[in-house]
PDB file of C-alpha atoms in Angstrom:
ATOM      1  CA  MET E  96     -63.781  18.306  21.820  1.00 72.00           C
ATOM      2  CA  ARG E  97     -66.858  16.255  21.029  1.00 85.00           C
ATOM      3  CA  PRO E  98     -69.954  17.660  22.738  1.00 93.00           C
ATOM      4  CA  GLU E  99     -72.037  15.318  24.845  1.00 95.00           C
ATOM      5  CA  GLN E 100     -75.609  15.393  26.075  1.00 96.00           C
ATOM      6  CA  GLY E 101     -75.956  18.256  28.553  1.00 98.00           C
ATOM      7  CA  ASP E 102     -73.186  20.412  27.083  1.00 98.00           C
ATOM      8  CA  VAL E 103     -73.933  24.001  26.103  1.00 98.00           C
ATOM      9  CA  VAL E 104     -71.988  25.049  23.020  1.00 97.00           C
ATOM     10  CA  ARG E 105     -71.886  28.137  20.786  1.00 94.00           C
ATOM     11  CA  SER E 106     -72.699  27.473  17.160  1.00 92.00           C
ATOM     12  CA  LEU E 107     -74.102  29.145  14.097  1.00 83.00           C
ATOM     13  CA  ASP E 108     -77.804  29.930  14.291  1.00 80.00           C
ATOM     14  CA  PRO E 109     -79.660  29.266  11.033  1.00 77.00           C
ATOM     15  CA  PHE E 110     -82.581  31.389  12.248  1.00 74.00           C
ATOM     16  CA  LYS E 111     -80.633  34.623  12.837  1.00 71.00           C
ATOM     17  CA  LEU E 112     -79.822  37.226  10.231  1.00 67.00           C
ATOM     18  CA  GLY E 113     -77.006  39.731  10.216  1.00 65.00           C
ATOM     19  CA  SER E 114     -73.494  39.685  11.579  1.00 60.00           C
ATOM     20  CA  GLU E 115     -74.243  38.040  14.958  1.00 70.00           C
ATOM     21  CA  ARG E 116     -75.304  34.612  13.751  1.00 81.00           C
ATOM     22  CA  GLN E 117     -74.257  32.547  16.765  1.00 87.00           C
ATOM     23  CA  ARG E 118     -76.072  31.446  19.878  1.00 91.00           C
ATOM     24  CA  PRO E 119     -75.619  28.897  22.653  1.00 95.00           C
ATOM     25  CA  TRP E 120     -77.279  25.506  22.178  1.00 96.00           C
ATOM     26  CA  LEU E 121     -77.984  22.728  24.670  1.00 98.00           C
ATOM     27  CA  ILE E 122     -76.962  19.347  23.225  1.00 97.00           C
ATOM     28  CA  VAL E 123     -79.789  16.871  23.875  1.00 97.00           C
ATOM     29  CA  ASN E 124     -78.966  13.800  21.778  1.00 93.00           C
ATOM     30  CA  ASN E 125     -77.270  10.781  23.260  1.00 88.00           C
ATOM     31  CA  GLU E 126     -74.669   8.415  21.792  1.00 86.00           C
ATOM     32  CA  SER E 127     -77.319   6.520  19.796  1.00 85.00           C
ATOM     33  CA  HIS E 128     -77.497   9.423  17.298  1.00 84.00           C
ATOM     34  CA  PRO E 129     -76.380   7.917  13.956  1.00 84.00           C
ATOM     35  CA  PHE E 130     -73.793  10.671  13.382  1.00 85.00           C
ATOM     36  CA  ASP E 131     -72.809  11.201  17.032  1.00 78.00           C
ATOM     37  CA  GLU E 132     -69.225  12.185  16.161  1.00 82.00           C
ATOM     38  CA  GLU E 133     -70.216  14.726  13.476  1.00 90.00           C
ATOM     39  CA  GLN E 134     -73.682  16.165  14.082  1.00 93.00           C
ATOM     40  CA  PHE E 135     -75.892  16.786  17.099  1.00 95.00           C
ATOM     41  CA  ILE E 136     -79.454  17.539  18.140  1.00 95.00           C
ATOM     42  CA  ALA E 137     -79.660  20.738  20.158  1.00 97.00           C
ATOM     43  CA  VAL E 138     -82.220  23.180  21.533  1.00 97.00           C
ATOM     44  CA  ALA E 139     -81.754  26.936  21.651  1.00 96.00           C
ATOM     45  CA  VAL E 140     -80.524  28.963  24.589  1.00 96.00           C
ATOM     46  CA  SER E 141     -81.907  32.508  24.622  1.00 95.00           C
ATOM     47  CA  THR E 142     -81.872  35.563  26.851  1.00 94.00           C
ATOM     48  CA  THR E 143     -85.576  35.957  26.059  1.00 95.00           C
ATOM     49  CA  LYS E 144     -87.955  34.275  28.490  1.00 96.00           C
ATOM     50  CA  TYR E 145     -91.090  32.691  27.039  1.00 96.00           C
ATOM     51  CA  ASP E 146     -93.965  31.018  28.912  1.00 93.00           C
ATOM     52  CA  ARG E 147     -92.542  27.512  28.438  1.00 94.00           C
ATOM     53  CA  SER E 148     -88.845  28.386  28.629  1.00 97.00           C
ATOM     54  CA  LEU E 149     -86.627  26.554  31.109  1.00 98.00           C
ATOM     55  CA  ALA E 150     -84.434  28.841  33.204  1.00 98.00           C
ATOM     56  CA  LEU E 151     -80.705  28.144  33.183  1.00 98.00           C
ATOM     57  CA  ASP E 152     -80.381  28.953  36.879  1.00 97.00           C
ATOM     58  CA  PRO E 153     -76.995  28.522  38.615  1.00 96.00           C
ATOM     59  CA  GLU E 154     -78.020  25.207  40.210  1.00 97.00           C
ATOM     60  CA  VAL E 155     -78.546  23.494  36.819  1.00 98.00           C
ATOM     61  CA  TRP E 156     -74.896  23.978  35.843  1.00 98.00           C
ATOM     62  CA  GLU E 157     -72.341  21.294  36.689  1.00 98.00           C
ATOM     63  CA  THR E 158     -69.603  23.531  35.285  1.00 97.00           C
ATOM     64  CA  GLY E 159     -69.360  26.679  33.183  1.00 97.00           C
ATOM     65  CA  GLY E 160     -72.313  28.894  32.398  1.00 94.00           C
ATOM     66  CA  VAL E 161     -73.555  31.818  30.353  1.00 93.00           C
ATOM     67  CA  PRO E 162     -72.769  35.509  30.952  1.00 92.00           C
ATOM     68  CA  GLN E 163     -76.360  36.673  31.403  1.00 93.00           C
ATOM     69  CA  GLU E 164     -79.709  35.326  32.522  1.00 97.00           C
ATOM     70  CA  SER E 165     -80.693  32.708  29.926  1.00 97.00           C
ATOM     71  CA  PHE E 166     -83.390  30.184  29.140  1.00 98.00           C
ATOM     72  CA  VAL E 167     -83.686  27.016  27.089  1.00 98.00           C
ATOM     73  CA  SER E 168     -86.368  27.013  24.384  1.00 97.00           C
ATOM     74  CA  PRO E 169     -87.052  23.274  23.887  1.00 97.00           C
ATOM     75  CA  TRP E 170     -89.179  23.895  20.779  1.00 96.00           C
ATOM     76  CA  ALA E 171     -86.301  25.592  18.905  1.00 95.00           C
ATOM     77  CA  ILE E 172     -84.373  22.640  17.482  1.00 94.00           C
ATOM     78  CA  HIS E 173     -81.160  22.714  15.459  1.00 93.00           C
ATOM     79  CA  SER E 174     -78.724  20.077  14.267  1.00 93.00           C
ATOM     80  CA  PRO E 175     -75.279  21.698  14.409  1.00 93.00           C
ATOM     81  CA  ARG E 176     -72.303  20.007  12.803  1.00 93.00           C
ATOM     82  CA  ILE E 177     -69.025  19.631  14.681  1.00 93.00           C
ATOM     83  CA  GLU E 178     -67.275  22.139  12.400  1.00 92.00           C
ATOM     84  CA  ASP E 179     -69.895  24.806  13.229  1.00 90.00           C
ATOM     85  CA  ILE E 180     -69.255  24.662  16.979  1.00 93.00           C
ATOM     86  CA  VAL E 181     -67.066  27.583  17.977  1.00 91.00           C
ATOM     87  CA  ALA E 182     -66.943  27.279  21.785  1.00 94.00           C
ATOM     88  CA  TRP E 183     -67.934  25.115  24.750  1.00 95.00           C
ATOM     89  CA  GLN E 184     -69.730  27.050  27.501  1.00 96.00           C
ATOM     90  CA  GLY E 185     -70.445  24.424  30.120  1.00 97.00           C
ATOM     91  CA  ARG E 186     -72.389  21.360  31.146  1.00 98.00           C
ATOM     92  CA  THR E 187     -75.853  21.150  32.703  1.00 98.00           C
ATOM     93  CA  THR E 188     -77.118  18.502  35.099  1.00 98.00           C
ATOM     94  CA  ASP E 189     -78.788  15.300  33.907  1.00 98.00           C
ATOM     95  CA  GLY E 190     -81.987  16.420  35.638  1.00 98.00           C
ATOM     96  CA  PHE E 191     -82.084  19.634  33.617  1.00 98.00           C
ATOM     97  CA  VAL E 192     -81.524  17.751  30.360  1.00 98.00           C
ATOM     98  CA  ASP E 193     -84.357  15.380  31.308  1.00 98.00           C
ATOM     99  CA  ARG E 194     -86.685  18.369  31.833  1.00 98.00           C
ATOM    100  CA  ALA E 195     -85.725  19.796  28.431  1.00 98.00           C
ATOM    101  CA  LEU E 196     -86.271  16.414  26.748  1.00 97.00           C
ATOM    102  CA  ASP E 197     -89.655  15.944  28.439  1.00 97.00           C
ATOM    103  CA  GLU E 198     -90.741  19.387  27.250  1.00 96.00           C
ATOM    104  CA  LEU E 199     -89.459  18.747  23.720  1.00 96.00           C
ATOM    105  CA  GLU E 200     -91.213  15.379  23.575  1.00 95.00           C
ATOM    106  CA  SER E 201     -94.488  17.030  24.595  1.00 95.00           C
ATOM    107  CA  TYR E 202     -94.372  18.921  21.284  1.00 93.00           C
ATOM    108  CA  LEU E 203     -93.810  15.755  19.282  1.00 92.00           C
ATOM    109  CA  ARG E 204     -96.356  13.257  20.625  1.00 85.00           C
TER     110      ARG E 204
END
């Protein structure tokens, strides 16, 4: 399975220590990524709510979901490789991805 923009996948988390080193990530790159088949741009999904987090409410899911209340942290960027992805958790709506990308871009410009 090759993740696409809007998919939420579980992958290794380079920022976590200890035995539980995975977390869900929202894939935000599109097919123009130069290594689209092998590596992705993703933002963190967390159960911790921060001021600028985006809630993963039931209506933003096209299919699948997460087992507990969760939020996207658009400032927490990772570039997981295909071999590091351990599970697919679902797909969010295009509108939700657009909100996450707008928020991420606000930190870059």
